[in-house]
């Protein structure tokens, strides 16, 4: 026997026959039990769910349970104290098990229709809504896989879903991707416009980051990726079929065969592993590519599973095979993986697709397409077929040769090319290397020098990276440098076989790295300007693009002992640590805050002398990497030492880490750092003015004035906080950035709440700020409070649970005391014991929490022991998850917490 809830409530016997379970009310009792099979459901909860606003006596419930036992058998429903437990399998169980296993297609197939269809049970409405949300999530996951495998086949079905769910932006983004991949760019943009207009008309909001990113992708890539894949129809079909069957698909073949280009056709999250050096760096490369900020207690693999990208593409795995295989194995149960490598990953359920050379006809076609792009007057002189045969049908080698037709006729190319006989994969690798060497030999001295220097870039770069734009253009024409369009303009990179070759030819790595650092300095300075103004959203996006190159430059600065350079690279973006949780900044800050007397000089670290960097900067159009301050290259003064200690303290405070700070200097900022790290509001109040006077940068000075406002509220410094933060809010309204306006308004809202004044206008204005993705914000707590006051208790539970999930995922557990205030407000009427336990945490959490417990909570006492921040968040999450929907949508009691 089983109980079906999807598409209607039914009891089905082993032979498939329907079992009569009695009246509609008995059916509702069965549904309430079947939504939690195997779990005891208290009588009071069953009454809430089934009878909602008209609860009967317990005896009425017991009568209905007795009727169900007569129909289903006495063993079907067990009595457990003052609760009942259904011991019969359900279709919802099967649906959820498939979803948990990552089988989205199976979960969608198992969905039988709207849960509890035809049953009148208002108390179960929130549970039904939650199930529908899970189903739509499964639908998106399944469509993601199908769009990757065969975009044309899903356009019609996706269009229907988008019409039925016009506010579901994930579905709309997938439809745009499917249309774009099918060569229908205009239709893809039309979908964006329709959905955007609907969101504005119905909800008054602009599209979110996912849909905007889909629009940017369409706008940035006019050419359909599949259109360049000459001779690859069979390979496309093979990969599509493999993706339909296997959780991990690996494209194998020699370098230059076209694995990367083939993989890029399948829409997904693309991660290049080419620039990393060890298997241990795989997770970091994934984090960089996907914009995942590494958090304490959450691995990158866990974050990827939580984000559930449509497809994860791991490109160039061969030199970090163990790390790539381990990462693929860690995520493939929930996220499909497409890898490219010279050999298989050797993970469970992997399917290998061998990418073969182009056949003779496709090789000639590719040569001619590339040759005509290089020279409109190109004519085949009868040598192309033989030339392509000698090049083994390897696309990269063919393209390098075709790029030379402006200066060499095909017959001349044929006589110059001396590669020999090739039969195996290893020999084909020699073919590519010989073709690269031959193309390199034909470059001018200036082209060779630039080509080699570009090998130090850890990610794509812009035109500003080189002063010799004409030389770069020549390298692009010769197919030695690849170019593509992105959200912020054209970007250049070296394909991996070319980058490896260029790195081998590079004679002076130190000079190239210094020039790379000079470019990073210009880039990070421009990003810093955006981050402190109205262009903050763009600044966050540009920083994500820059991050791999910035990390490489900072690493080199530390290795070279150039602390001035490291300081200059990190300082413009230092506030991204508290604002967006980039904890790596805190790690760098701690390195800068260590005693500096023992660091080596530039010369001992193998760094080129200043004159070399200066001369090189002319070629890269850059400032000198060494000109960042008056202190010596290997030391840092007490003020900077204290400054960086503060950001190390912020990293520790954000995650409630007990890690001690290094010794703090006797400097005003040092005292500020110590007080901030320990949460000592009185000491902060004493040293704040003097500390701020030591900071020259007006943005950082204002930020450091806003940063301790919550701690100062906790000691009752309301007048000071209201005066200073009101001025800051006014500044941020006019000058930006939006995030700091949001933070200032949230602070003023809590100050007003503590003082018994009207606080909603502050939270309402804060909610209107356009925040960049990943911003740490308390918006959902305010939304939960408003939902609770409207009587939508289920929505309030849902919002607060989602916010707790964010805090746990980002490691920003120090915000637990703010969550606790709202938790107590929405649970104290219906779950007094749980609310009282959290009140015990709040009283002992910090000064802010103690004051909140005193001023914002009435009618509740506690003797509960304290918890740490993470424990409190986990406890609140468990309570909210268990009680979601328990309060229905009844109006809250009079008064407020």
Tab-separated table of N, CA, C and O in Angstrom, residues 385-423:
chain	number	residue	atom	x	y	z
A	385	UNK	N	44.703	20.856	-49.065
A	385	UNK	CA	44.356	19.513	-48.592
A	385	UNK	C	45.579	18.798	-48.044
A	385	UNK	O	45.529	18.163	-46.977
A	386	UNK	N	46.699	18.891	-48.745
A	386	UNK	CA	47.922	18.229	-48.286
A	386	UNK	C	48.444	18.894	-47.013
A	386	UNK	O	48.930	18.204	-46.096
A	387	UNK	N	48.329	20.210	-46.954
A	387	UNK	CA	48.761	20.932	-45.760
A	387	UNK	C	47.962	20.475	-44.536
A	387	UNK	O	48.527	20.190	-43.472
A	388	UNK	N	46.650	20.357	-44.705
A	388	UNK	CA	45.799	19.921	-43.593
A	388	UNK	C	46.094	18.472	-43.205
A	388	UNK	O	46.021	18.104	-42.031
A	389	UNK	N	46.426	17.644	-44.212
A	389	UNK	CA	46.776	16.258	-43.901
A	389	UNK	C	48.036	16.211	-43.052
A	389	UNK	O	48.127	15.462	-42.084
A	390	UNK	N	49.046	17.028	-43.416
A	390	UNK	CA	50.272	17.082	-42.635
A	390	UNK	C	50.026	17.595	-41.219
A	390	UNK	O	50.756	17.239	-40.289
A	391	UNK	N	48.996	18.432	-41.071
A	391	UNK	CA	48.666	18.982	-39.760
A	391	UNK	C	47.721	18.073	-38.972
A	391	UNK	O	47.191	18.468	-37.930
A	392	UNK	N	47.519	16.846	-39.492
A	392	UNK	CA	46.762	15.818	-38.774
A	392	UNK	C	45.314	16.192	-38.493
A	392	UNK	O	44.683	15.605	-37.620
A	393	UNK	N	44.761	17.189	-39.174
A	393	UNK	CA	43.377	17.574	-38.909
A	393	UNK	C	43.161	18.194	-37.544
A	393	UNK	O	42.033	18.213	-37.036
A	394	UNK	N	44.226	18.706	-36.941
A	394	UNK	CA	44.123	19.319	-35.609
A	394	UNK	C	43.728	20.785	-35.778
A	394	UNK	O	44.467	21.575	-36.395
A	395	UNK	N	42.562	21.190	-35.244
A	395	UNK	CA	42.054	22.542	-35.508
A	395	UNK	C	43.016	23.660	-35.153
A	395	UNK	O	43.167	24.598	-35.932
A	396	UNK	N	43.669	23.602	-33.994
A	396	UNK	CA	44.552	24.701	-33.611
A	396	UNK	C	45.701	24.846	-34.599
A	396	UNK	O	46.040	25.964	-35.016
A	397	UNK	N	46.300	23.741	-35.016
A	397	UNK	CA	47.399	23.811	-35.974
A	397	UNK	C	46.918	24.359	-37.311
A	397	UNK	O	47.603	25.169	-37.958
A	398	UNK	N	45.726	23.946	-37.746
A	398	UNK	CA	45.163	24.439	-39.011
A	398	UNK	C	44.912	25.933	-38.932
A	398	UNK	O	45.227	26.696	-39.858
A	399	UNK	N	44.362	26.411	-37.803
A	399	UNK	CA	44.057	27.840	-37.665
A	399	UNK	C	45.330	28.677	-37.618
A	399	UNK	O	45.373	29.791	-38.163
A	400	UNK	N	46.360	28.169	-36.951
A	400	UNK	CA	47.625	28.906	-36.919
A	400	UNK	C	48.207	29.045	-38.322
A	400	UNK	O	48.735	30.105	-38.699
A	401	UNK	N	48.112	27.980	-39.109
A	401	UNK	CA	48.624	28.045	-40.482
A	401	UNK	C	47.777	28.990	-41.334
A	401	UNK	O	48.309	29.809	-42.098
A	402	UNK	N	46.438	28.889	-41.212
A	402	UNK	CA	45.546	29.727	-42.026
A	402	UNK	C	45.729	31.203	-41.718
A	402	UNK	O	45.528	32.067	-42.590
A	403	UNK	N	46.094	31.529	-40.483
A	403	UNK	CA	46.273	32.937	-40.107
A	403	UNK	C	47.442	33.578	-40.841
A	403	UNK	O	47.592	34.802	-40.819
A	404	UNK	N	48.289	32.773	-41.527
A	404	UNK	CA	49.484	33.297	-42.181
A	404	UNK	C	49.311	33.513	-43.679
A	404	UNK	O	50.284	33.820	-44.367
A	405	UNK	N	48.100	33.361	-44.194
A	405	UNK	CA	47.947	33.430	-45.654
A	405	UNK	C	48.163	34.831	-46.211
A	405	UNK	O	48.376	34.996	-47.421
A	406	UNK	N	48.128	35.850	-45.383
A	406	UNK	CA	48.405	37.203	-45.895
A	406	UNK	C	49.861	37.340	-46.316
A	406	UNK	O	50.184	38.115	-47.207
A	407	UNK	N	50.764	36.575	-45.679
A	407	UNK	CA	52.188	36.699	-46.007
A	407	UNK	C	52.744	35.457	-46.706
A	407	UNK	O	53.825	35.522	-47.290
A	408	UNK	N	52.019	34.341	-46.651
A	408	UNK	CA	52.516	33.098	-47.246
A	408	UNK	C	51.384	32.392	-47.983
A	408	UNK	O	50.328	32.150	-47.396
A	409	UNK	N	51.614	32.050	-49.233
A	409	UNK	CA	50.640	31.246	-49.958
A	409	UNK	C	50.639	29.833	-49.380
A	409	UNK	O	51.633	29.396	-48.810
A	410	UNK	N	49.511	29.070	-49.513
A	410	UNK	CA	49.470	27.718	-48.967
A	410	UNK	C	50.638	26.843	-49.409
A	410	UNK	O	51.162	26.060	-48.605
A	411	UNK	N	51.077	26.987	-50.655
A	411	UNK	CA	52.204	26.172	-51.130
A	411	UNK	C	53.475	26.511	-50.356
A	411	UNK	O	54.291	25.621	-50.044
A	412	UNK	N	53.661	27.791	-50.029
A	412	UNK	CA	54.835	28.196	-49.255
A	412	UNK	C	54.752	27.657	-47.827
A	412	UNK	O	55.756	27.233	-47.250
A	413	UNK	N	53.554	27.680	-47.273
A	413	UNK	CA	53.364	27.117	-45.934
A	413	UNK	C	53.712	25.633	-45.937
A	413	UNK	O	54.338	25.124	-45.008
A	414	UNK	N	53.333	24.952	-47.008
A	414	UNK	CA	53.565	23.517	-47.101
A	414	UNK	C	55.060	23.207	-47.123
A	414	UNK	O	55.528	22.252	-46.482
A	415	UNK	N	55.830	23.993	-47.832
A	415	UNK	CA	57.275	23.734	-47.919
A	415	UNK	C	57.989	24.097	-46.622
A	415	UNK	O	59.025	23.507	-46.294
A	416	UNK	N	57.447	25.078	-45.889
A	416	UNK	CA	58.085	25.479	-44.632
A	416	UNK	C	57.778	24.511	-43.486
A	416	UNK	O	58.511	24.434	-42.515
A	417	UNK	N	56.655	23.817	-43.597
A	417	UNK	CA	56.194	22.979	-42.501
A	417	UNK	C	56.834	21.599	-42.594
A	417	UNK	O	56.565	20.832	-43.511
A	418	UNK	N	57.712	21.280	-41.667
A	418	UNK	CA	58.396	19.985	-41.667
A	418	UNK	C	58.101	19.302	-40.339
A	418	UNK	O	58.782	19.493	-39.351
A	419	UNK	N	57.025	18.482	-40.338
A	419	UNK	CA	56.569	17.891	-39.081
A	419	UNK	C	56.798	16.395	-39.062
A	419	UNK	O	57.094	15.790	-38.051
A	420	UNK	N	56.667	15.751	-40.181
A	420	UNK	CA	56.883	14.317	-40.203
A	420	UNK	C	55.603	13.535	-40.023
A	420	UNK	O	54.512	14.060	-40.036
A	421	UNK	N	55.760	12.244	-39.893
A	421	UNK	CA	54.600	11.350	-39.832
A	421	UNK	C	54.050	11.331	-38.407
A	421	UNK	O	54.792	11.231	-37.439
A	422	UNK	N	52.707	11.389	-38.279
A	422	UNK	CA	52.057	11.379	-36.964
A	422	UNK	C	50.937	10.355	-36.983
A	422	UNK	O	50.129	10.324	-37.901
A	423	UNK	N	50.863	9.552	-35.926
A	423	UNK	CA	49.811	8.548	-35.874
A	423	UNK	C	49.124	8.515	-34.500
A	423	UNK	O	47.948	8.303	-34.425
